[in-house]
PDB file of C-alpha atoms in Angstrom:
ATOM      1  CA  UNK A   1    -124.346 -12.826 -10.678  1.00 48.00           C
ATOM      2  CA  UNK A   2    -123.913 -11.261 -14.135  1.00 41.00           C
ATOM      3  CA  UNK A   3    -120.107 -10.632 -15.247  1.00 40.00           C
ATOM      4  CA  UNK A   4    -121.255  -6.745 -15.755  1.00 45.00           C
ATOM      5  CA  UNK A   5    -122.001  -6.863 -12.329  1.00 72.00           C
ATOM      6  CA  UNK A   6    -118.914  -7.796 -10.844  1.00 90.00           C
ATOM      7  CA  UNK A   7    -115.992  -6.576 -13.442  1.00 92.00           C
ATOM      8  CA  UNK A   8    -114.616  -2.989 -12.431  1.00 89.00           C
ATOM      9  CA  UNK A   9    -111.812  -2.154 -14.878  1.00 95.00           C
ATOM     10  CA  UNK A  10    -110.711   1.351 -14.553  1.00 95.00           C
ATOM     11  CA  UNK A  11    -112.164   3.562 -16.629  1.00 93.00           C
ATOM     12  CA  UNK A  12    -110.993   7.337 -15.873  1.00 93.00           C
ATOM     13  CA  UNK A  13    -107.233   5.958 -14.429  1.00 93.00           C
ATOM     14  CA  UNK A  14    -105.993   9.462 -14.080  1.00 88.00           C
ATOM     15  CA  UNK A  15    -108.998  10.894 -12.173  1.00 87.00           C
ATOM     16  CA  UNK A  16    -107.146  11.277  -8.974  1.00 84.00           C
ATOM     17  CA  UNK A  17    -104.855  13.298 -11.058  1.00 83.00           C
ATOM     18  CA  UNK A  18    -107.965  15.998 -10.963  1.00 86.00           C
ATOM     19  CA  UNK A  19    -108.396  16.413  -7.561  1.00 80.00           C
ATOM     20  CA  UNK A  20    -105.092  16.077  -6.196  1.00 80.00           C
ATOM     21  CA  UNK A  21    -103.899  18.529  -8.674  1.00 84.00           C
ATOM     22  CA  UNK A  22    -106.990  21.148  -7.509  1.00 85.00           C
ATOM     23  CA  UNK A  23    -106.106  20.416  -4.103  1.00 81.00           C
ATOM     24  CA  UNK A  24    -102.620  21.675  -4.937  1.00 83.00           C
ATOM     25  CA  UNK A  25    -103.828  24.873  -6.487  1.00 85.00           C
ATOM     26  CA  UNK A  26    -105.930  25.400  -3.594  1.00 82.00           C
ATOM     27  CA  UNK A  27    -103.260  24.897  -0.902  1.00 75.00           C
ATOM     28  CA  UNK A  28    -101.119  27.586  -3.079  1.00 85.00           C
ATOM     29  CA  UNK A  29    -104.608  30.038  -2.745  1.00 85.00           C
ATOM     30  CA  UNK A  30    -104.671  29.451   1.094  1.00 81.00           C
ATOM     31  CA  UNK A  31    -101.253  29.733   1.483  1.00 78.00           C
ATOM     32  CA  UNK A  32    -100.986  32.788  -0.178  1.00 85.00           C
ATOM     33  CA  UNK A  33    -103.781  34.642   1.304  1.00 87.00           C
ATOM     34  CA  UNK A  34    -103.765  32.607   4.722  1.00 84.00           C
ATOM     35  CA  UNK A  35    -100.320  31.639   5.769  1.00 85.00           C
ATOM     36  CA  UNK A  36     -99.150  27.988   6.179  1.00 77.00           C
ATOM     37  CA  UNK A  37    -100.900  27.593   9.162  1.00 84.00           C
ATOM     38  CA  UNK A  38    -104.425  27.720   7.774  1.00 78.00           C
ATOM     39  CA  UNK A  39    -102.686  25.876   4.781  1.00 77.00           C
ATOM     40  CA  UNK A  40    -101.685  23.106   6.591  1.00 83.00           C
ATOM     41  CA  UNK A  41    -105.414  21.271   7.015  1.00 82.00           C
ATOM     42  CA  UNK A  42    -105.274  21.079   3.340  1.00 78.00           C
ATOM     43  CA  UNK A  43    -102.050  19.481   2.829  1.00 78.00           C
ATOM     44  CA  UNK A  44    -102.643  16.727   5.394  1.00 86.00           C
ATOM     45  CA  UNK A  45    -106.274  15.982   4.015  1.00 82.00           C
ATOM     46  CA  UNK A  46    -104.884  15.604   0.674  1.00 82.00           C
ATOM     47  CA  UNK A  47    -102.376  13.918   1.125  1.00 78.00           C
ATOM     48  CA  UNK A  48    -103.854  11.915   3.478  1.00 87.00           C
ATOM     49  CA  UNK A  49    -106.329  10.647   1.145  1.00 86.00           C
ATOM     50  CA  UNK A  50    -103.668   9.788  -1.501  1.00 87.00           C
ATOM     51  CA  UNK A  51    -101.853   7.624   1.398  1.00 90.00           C
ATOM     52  CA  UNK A  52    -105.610   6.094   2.544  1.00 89.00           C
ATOM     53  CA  UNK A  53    -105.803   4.905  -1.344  1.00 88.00           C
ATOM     54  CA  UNK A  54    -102.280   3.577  -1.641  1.00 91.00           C
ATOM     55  CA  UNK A  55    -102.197   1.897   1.694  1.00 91.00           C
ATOM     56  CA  UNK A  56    -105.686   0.498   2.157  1.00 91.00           C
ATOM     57  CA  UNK A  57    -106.388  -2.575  -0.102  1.00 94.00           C
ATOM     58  CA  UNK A  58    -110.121  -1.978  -0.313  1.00 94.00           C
ATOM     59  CA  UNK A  59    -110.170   2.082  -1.026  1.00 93.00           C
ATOM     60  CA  UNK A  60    -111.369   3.072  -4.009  1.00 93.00           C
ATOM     61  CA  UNK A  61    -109.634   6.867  -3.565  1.00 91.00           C
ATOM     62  CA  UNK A  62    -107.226   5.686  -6.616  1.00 92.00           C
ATOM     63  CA  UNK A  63    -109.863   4.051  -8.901  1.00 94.00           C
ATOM     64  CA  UNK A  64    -111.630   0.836  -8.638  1.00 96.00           C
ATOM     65  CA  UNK A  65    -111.587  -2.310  -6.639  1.00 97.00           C
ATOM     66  CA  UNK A  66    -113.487  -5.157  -5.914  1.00 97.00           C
ATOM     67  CA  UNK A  67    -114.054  -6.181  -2.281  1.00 97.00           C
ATOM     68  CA  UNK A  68    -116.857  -8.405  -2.747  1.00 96.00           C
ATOM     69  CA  UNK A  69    -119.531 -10.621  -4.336  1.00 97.00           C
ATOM     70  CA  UNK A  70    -123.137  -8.558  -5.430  1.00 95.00           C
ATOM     71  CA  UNK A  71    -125.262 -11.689  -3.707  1.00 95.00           C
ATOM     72  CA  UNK A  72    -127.221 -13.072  -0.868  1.00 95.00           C
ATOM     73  CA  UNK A  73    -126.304 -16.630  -1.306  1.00 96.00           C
ATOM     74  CA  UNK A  74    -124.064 -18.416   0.732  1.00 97.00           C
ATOM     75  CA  UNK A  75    -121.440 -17.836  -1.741  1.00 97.00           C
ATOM     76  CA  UNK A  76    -117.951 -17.044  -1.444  1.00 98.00           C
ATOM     77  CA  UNK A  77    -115.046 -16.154  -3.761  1.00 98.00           C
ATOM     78  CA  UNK A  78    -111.716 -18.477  -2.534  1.00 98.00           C
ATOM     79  CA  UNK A  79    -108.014 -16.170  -3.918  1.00 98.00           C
ATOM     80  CA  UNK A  80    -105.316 -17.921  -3.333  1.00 98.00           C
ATOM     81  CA  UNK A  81    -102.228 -15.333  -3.524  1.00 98.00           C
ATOM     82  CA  UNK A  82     -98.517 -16.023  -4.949  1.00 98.00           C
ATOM     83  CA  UNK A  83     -98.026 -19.461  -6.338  1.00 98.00           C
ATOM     84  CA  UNK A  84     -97.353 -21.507  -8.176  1.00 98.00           C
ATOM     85  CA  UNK A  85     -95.370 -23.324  -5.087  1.00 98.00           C
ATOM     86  CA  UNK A  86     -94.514 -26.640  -3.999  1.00 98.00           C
ATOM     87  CA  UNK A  87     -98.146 -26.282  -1.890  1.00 98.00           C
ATOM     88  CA  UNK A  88     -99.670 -25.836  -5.759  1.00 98.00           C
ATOM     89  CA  UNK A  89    -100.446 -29.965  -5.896  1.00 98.00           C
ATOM     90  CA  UNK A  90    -101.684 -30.414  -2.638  1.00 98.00           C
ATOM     91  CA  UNK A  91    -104.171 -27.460  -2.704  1.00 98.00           C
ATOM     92  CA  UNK A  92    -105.691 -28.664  -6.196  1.00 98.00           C
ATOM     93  CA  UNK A  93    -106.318 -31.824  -4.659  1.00 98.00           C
ATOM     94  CA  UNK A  94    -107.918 -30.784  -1.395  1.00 98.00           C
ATOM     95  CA  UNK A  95    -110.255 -28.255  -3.808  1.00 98.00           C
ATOM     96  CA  UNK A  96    -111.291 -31.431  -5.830  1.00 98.00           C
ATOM     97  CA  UNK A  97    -112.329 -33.242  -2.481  1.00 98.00           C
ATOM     98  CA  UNK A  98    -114.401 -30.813  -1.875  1.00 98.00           C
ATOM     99  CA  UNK A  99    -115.593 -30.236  -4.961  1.00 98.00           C
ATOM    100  CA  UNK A 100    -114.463 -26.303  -4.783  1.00 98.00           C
ATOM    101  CA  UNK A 101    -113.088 -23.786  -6.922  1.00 98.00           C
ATOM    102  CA  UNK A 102    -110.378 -20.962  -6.340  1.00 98.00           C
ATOM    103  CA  UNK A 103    -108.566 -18.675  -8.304  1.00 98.00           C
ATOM    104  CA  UNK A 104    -104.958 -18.535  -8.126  1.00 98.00           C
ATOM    105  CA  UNK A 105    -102.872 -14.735  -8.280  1.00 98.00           C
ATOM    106  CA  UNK A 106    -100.110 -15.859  -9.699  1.00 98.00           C
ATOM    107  CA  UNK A 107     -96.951 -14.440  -9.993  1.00 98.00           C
ATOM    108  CA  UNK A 108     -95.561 -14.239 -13.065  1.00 98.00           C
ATOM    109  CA  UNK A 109     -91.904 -15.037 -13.046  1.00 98.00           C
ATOM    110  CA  UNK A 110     -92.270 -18.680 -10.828  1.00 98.00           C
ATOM    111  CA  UNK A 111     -95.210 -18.953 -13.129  1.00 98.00           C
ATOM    112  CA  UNK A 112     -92.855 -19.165 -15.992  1.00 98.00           C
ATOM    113  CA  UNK A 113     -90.687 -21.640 -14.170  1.00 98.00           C
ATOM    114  CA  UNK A 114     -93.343 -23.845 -12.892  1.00 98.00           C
ATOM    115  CA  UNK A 115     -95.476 -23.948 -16.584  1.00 98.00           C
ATOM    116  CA  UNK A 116     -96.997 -27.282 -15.477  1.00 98.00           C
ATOM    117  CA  UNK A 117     -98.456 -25.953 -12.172  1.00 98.00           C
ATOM    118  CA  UNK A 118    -100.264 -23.348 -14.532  1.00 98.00           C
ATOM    119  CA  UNK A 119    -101.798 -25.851 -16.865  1.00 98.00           C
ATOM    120  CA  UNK A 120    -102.515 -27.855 -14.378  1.00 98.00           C
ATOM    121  CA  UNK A 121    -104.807 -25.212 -12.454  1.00 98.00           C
ATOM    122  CA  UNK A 122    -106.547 -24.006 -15.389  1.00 98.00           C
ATOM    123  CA  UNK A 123    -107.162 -28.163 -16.537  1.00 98.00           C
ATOM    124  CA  UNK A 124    -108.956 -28.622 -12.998  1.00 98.00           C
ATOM    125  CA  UNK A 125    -111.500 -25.968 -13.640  1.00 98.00           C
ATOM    126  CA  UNK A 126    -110.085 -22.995 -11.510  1.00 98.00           C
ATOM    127  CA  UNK A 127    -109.283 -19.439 -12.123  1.00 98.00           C
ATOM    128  CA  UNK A 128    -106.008 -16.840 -12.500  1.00 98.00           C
ATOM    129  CA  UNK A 129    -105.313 -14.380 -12.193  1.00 98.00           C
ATOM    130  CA  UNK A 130    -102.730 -11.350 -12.649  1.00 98.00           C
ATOM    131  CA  UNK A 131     -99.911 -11.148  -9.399  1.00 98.00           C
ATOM    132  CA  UNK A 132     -97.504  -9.167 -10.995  1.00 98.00           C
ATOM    133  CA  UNK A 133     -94.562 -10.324 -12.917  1.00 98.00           C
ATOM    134  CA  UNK A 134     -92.143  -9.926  -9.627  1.00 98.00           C
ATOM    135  CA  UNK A 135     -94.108  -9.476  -6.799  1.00 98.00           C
ATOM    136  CA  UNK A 136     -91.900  -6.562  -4.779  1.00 97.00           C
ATOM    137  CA  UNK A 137     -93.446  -7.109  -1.481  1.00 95.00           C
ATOM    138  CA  UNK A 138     -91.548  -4.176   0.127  1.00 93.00           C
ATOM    139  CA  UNK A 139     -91.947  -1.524  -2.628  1.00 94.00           C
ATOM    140  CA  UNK A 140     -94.677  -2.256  -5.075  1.00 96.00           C
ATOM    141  CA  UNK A 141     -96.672   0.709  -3.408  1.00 94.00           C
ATOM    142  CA  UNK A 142     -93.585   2.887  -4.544  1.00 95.00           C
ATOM    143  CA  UNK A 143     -93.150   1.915  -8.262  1.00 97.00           C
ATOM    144  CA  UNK A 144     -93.770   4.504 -10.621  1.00 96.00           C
ATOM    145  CA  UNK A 145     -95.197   4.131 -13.545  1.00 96.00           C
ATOM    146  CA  UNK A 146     -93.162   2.665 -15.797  1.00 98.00           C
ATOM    147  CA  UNK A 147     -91.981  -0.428 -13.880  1.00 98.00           C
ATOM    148  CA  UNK A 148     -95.691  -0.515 -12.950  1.00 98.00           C
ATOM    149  CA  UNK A 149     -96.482  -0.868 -16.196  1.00 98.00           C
ATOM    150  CA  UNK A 150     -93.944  -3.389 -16.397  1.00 98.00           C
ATOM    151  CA  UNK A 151     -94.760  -5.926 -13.743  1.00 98.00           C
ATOM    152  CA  UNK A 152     -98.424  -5.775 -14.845  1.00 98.00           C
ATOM    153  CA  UNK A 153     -97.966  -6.579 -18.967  1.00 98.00           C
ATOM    154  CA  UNK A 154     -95.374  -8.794 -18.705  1.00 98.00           C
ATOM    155  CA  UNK A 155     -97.220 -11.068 -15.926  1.00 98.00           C
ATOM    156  CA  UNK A 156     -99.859 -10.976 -18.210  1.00 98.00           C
ATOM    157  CA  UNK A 157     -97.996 -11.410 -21.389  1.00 98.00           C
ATOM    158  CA  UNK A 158     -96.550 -14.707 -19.640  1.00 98.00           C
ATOM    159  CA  UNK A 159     -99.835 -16.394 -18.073  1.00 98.00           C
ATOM    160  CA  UNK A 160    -102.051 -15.482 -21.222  1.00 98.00           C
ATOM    161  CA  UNK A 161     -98.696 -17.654 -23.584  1.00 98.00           C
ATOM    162  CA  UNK A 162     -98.730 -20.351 -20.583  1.00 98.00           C
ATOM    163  CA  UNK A 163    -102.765 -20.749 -20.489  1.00 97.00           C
ATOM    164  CA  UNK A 164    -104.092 -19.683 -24.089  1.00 96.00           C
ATOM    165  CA  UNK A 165    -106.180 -17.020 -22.215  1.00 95.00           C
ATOM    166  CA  UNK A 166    -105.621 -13.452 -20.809  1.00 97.00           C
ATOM    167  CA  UNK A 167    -106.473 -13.018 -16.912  1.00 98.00           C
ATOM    168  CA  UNK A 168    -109.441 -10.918 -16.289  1.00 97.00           C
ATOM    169  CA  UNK A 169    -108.560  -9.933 -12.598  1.00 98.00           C
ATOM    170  CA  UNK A 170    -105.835  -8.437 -10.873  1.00 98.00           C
ATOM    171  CA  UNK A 171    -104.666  -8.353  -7.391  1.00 98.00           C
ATOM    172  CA  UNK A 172    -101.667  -5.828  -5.683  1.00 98.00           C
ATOM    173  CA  UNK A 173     -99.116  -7.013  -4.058  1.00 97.00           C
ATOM    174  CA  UNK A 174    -100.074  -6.663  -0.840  1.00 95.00           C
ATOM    175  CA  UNK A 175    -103.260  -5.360  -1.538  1.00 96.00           C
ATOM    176  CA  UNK A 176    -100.995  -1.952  -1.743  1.00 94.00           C
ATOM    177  CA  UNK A 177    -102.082   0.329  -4.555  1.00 93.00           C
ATOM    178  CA  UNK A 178    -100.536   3.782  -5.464  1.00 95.00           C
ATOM    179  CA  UNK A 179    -101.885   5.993  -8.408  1.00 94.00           C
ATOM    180  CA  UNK A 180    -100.198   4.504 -10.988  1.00 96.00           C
ATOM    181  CA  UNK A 181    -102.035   0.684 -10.810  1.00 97.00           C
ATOM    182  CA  UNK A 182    -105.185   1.678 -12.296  1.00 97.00           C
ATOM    183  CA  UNK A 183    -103.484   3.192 -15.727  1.00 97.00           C
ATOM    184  CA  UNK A 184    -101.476   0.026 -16.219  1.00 98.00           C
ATOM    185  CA  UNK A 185    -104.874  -2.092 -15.506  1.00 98.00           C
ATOM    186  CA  UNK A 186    -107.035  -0.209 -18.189  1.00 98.00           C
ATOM    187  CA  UNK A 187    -105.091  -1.850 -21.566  1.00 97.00           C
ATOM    188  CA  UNK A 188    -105.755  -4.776 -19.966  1.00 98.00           C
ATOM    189  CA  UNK A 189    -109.626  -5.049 -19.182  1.00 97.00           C
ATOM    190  CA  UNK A 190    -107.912  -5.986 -16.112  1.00 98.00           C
ATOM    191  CA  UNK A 191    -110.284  -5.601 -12.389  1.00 98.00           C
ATOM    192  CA  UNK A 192    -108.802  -5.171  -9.145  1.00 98.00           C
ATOM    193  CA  UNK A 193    -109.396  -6.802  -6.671  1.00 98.00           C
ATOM    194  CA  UNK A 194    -109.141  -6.939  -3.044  1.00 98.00           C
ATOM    195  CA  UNK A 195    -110.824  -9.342  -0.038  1.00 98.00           C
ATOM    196  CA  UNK A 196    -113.024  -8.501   2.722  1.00 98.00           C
ATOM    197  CA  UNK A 197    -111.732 -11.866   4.716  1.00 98.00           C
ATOM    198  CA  UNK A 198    -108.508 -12.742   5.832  1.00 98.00           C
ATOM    199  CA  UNK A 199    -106.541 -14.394   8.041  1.00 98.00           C
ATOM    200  CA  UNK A 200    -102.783 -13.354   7.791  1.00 97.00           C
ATOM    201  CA  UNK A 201    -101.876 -16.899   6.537  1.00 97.00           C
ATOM    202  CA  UNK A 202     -98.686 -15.382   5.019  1.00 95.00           C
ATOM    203  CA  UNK A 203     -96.988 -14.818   8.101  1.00 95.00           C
ATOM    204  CA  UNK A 204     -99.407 -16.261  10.730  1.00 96.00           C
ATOM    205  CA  UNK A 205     -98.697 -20.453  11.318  1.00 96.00           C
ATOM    206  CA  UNK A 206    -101.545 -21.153  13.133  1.00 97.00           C
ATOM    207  CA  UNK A 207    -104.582 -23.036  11.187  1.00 98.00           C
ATOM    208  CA  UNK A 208    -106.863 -22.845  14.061  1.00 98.00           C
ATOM    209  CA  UNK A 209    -106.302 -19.169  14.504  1.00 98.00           C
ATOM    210  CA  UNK A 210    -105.841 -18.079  10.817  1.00 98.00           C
ATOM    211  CA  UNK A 211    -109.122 -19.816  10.084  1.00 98.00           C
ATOM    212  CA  UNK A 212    -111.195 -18.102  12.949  1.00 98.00           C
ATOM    213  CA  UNK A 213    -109.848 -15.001  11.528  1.00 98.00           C
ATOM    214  CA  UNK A 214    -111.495 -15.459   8.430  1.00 98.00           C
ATOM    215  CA  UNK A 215    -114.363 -16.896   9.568  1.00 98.00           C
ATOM    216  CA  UNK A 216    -115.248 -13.871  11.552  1.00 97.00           C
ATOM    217  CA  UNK A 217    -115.766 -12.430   8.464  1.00 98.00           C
ATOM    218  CA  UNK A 218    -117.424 -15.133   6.422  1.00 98.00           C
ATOM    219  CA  UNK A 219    -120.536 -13.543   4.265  1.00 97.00           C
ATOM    220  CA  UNK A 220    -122.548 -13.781   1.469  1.00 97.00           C
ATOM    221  CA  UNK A 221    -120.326 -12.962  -1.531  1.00 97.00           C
ATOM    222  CA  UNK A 222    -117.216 -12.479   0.671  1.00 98.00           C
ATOM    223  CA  UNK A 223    -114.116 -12.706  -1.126  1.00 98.00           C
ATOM    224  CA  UNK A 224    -111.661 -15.087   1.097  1.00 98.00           C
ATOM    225  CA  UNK A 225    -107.561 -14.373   1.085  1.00 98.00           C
ATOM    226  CA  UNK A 226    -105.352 -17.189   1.170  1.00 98.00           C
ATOM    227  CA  UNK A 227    -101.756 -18.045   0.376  1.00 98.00           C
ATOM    228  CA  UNK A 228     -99.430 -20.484  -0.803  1.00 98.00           C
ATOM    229  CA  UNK A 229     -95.749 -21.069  -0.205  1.00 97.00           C
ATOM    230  CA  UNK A 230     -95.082 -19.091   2.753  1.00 97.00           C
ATOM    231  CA  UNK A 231     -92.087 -19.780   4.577  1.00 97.00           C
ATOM    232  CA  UNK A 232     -93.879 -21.557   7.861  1.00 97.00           C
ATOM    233  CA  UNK A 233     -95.163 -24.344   5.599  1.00 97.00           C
ATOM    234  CA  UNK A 234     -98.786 -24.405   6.744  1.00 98.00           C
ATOM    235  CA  UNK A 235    -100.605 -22.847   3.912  1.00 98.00           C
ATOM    236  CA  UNK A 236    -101.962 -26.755   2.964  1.00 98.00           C
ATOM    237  CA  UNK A 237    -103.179 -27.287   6.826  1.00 98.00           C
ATOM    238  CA  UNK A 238    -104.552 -23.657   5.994  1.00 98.00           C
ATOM    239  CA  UNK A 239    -106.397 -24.441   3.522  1.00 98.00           C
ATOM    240  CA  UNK A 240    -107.368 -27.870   4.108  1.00 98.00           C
ATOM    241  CA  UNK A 241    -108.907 -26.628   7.178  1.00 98.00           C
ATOM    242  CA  UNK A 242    -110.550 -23.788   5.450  1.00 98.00           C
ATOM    243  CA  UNK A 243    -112.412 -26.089   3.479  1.00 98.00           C
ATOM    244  CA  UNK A 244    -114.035 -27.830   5.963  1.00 98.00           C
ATOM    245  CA  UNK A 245    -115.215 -24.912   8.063  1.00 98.00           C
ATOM    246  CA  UNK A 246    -117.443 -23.629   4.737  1.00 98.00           C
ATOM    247  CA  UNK A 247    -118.965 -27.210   3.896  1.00 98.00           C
ATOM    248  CA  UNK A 248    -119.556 -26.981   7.449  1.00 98.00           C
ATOM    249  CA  UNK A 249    -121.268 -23.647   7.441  1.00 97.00           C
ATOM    250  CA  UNK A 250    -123.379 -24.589   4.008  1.00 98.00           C
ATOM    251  CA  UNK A 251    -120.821 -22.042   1.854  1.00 98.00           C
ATOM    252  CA  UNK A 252    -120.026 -22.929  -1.224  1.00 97.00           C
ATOM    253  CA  UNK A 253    -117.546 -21.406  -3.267  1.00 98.00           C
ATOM    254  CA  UNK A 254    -117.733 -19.418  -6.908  1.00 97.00           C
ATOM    255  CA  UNK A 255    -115.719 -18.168  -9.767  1.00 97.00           C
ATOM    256  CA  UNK A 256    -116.730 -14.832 -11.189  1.00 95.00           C
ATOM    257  CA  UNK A 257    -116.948 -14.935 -14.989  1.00 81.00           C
TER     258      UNK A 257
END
């Protein structure tokens, strides 16, 4: 798995700029000549499509995103979303049992407060990666481009001074990304990415069920969601759980270079 093969930093961030704008002058020409009615298909399908990108974690309508791994093997790619936490410890030391890796989204600002936790993830072999500086759960999808901007280089300003090395991979908060992600990603080098199995271990406190969830969609080169810190307090359990469901099924897990 070659790091060419797997890195998708944006390239063109203000494509969708090109065909939502022609899709404008086009709903003017139909309007004009048709009426709103015959107008109307237009607006929803292009609007439609800029909602589908914003809203749908693995749509590439907005620019590009990782989803998975380009391999056969019984490989998978372990994110584990918003930490550091109090569940930081305990995670590193069930990955080290099982002799697997992860890489951690962090968030920038308990990053900062927890510079230990940081060290200590990057001394024990694993990965990080780029969480935003705030993580604004209820309107990250809405920021525009400036305070995009602004939770993206400043998250990455702070882990690059706390680790001696800039993240290479980014994740949205809540997977939710609006047209203005990929142009603060590009000055970066920075790839998005998403999952393609999940089990809703940020609000779901179930092991047994969160696991099954993700294990319905175990695959070669799948990239796995988890969490740490949530509110229920099962994220370790989670995890720990997890972990023993891929030794199990012969997985083993990988960091992308």
């Amino acid at each position: 798995m070659s790091a060419a093969s797997v890195r998708r930093p944006p390239v063109f961030p203000h494509l969708w700029l090109l065909w939502f704008g022609g899709s404008q002058v086009l709903l003017l020409a139909v309007w004009w000549s048709a009426g709103w009615l015959a107008m109307l298909p237009v607006w929803l399908l292009s609007h439609g499509l800029l909602l589908w990108g914003t809203f749908r974690p693995g749509s590439r309508v907005l620019g590009p995103v990782l989803t998975r791994l380009p391999t056969r093997e019984r490989e998978v790619w372990l994110t584990i979303d918003d930490g550091p936490s109090a569940d930081t410890p305990a995670m590193l030391d069930l990955l080290d049992a099982h002799g697997a890796k992860a890489t951690f989204f962090l968030v920038g600002a308990r990053a900062v407060k927890q510079p230990a936790l940081v060290r200590e993830i990057v001394r024990r072999g694993h990965g990080i990666g780029n969480h935003s500086m705030g993580h604004p759960a209820a309107w990250f999808w809405a920021l525009g481009p400036v305070r995009m901007r602004h939770e993206v280089d400043r998250c990455q300003r702070a882990l690059t001074d706390l680790t001696g090395r800039p993240p290479r991979w980014f994740r949205a908060v809540v997977g939710m990304a609006n047209p203005f992600v990929s142009a603060a990603l590009k000055p970066h080098g920075l790839t998005r990415v998403a999952w393609s199995a999940r089990g809703y271990d940020g609000v779901a406190a179930d092991p047994e069920r969160v696991v099954a969830r993700i294990e319905r969609d175990l695959a070669p080169g799948a990239i796995v969601l988890m969490h740490e810190g949530a509110p229920h307090g099962h994220n370790v359990a989670m995890l720990a759980l997890l972990l023993q469901r891929l030794d199990a099924q012969g997985y083993r897990t990988v960091l992308p270079a």
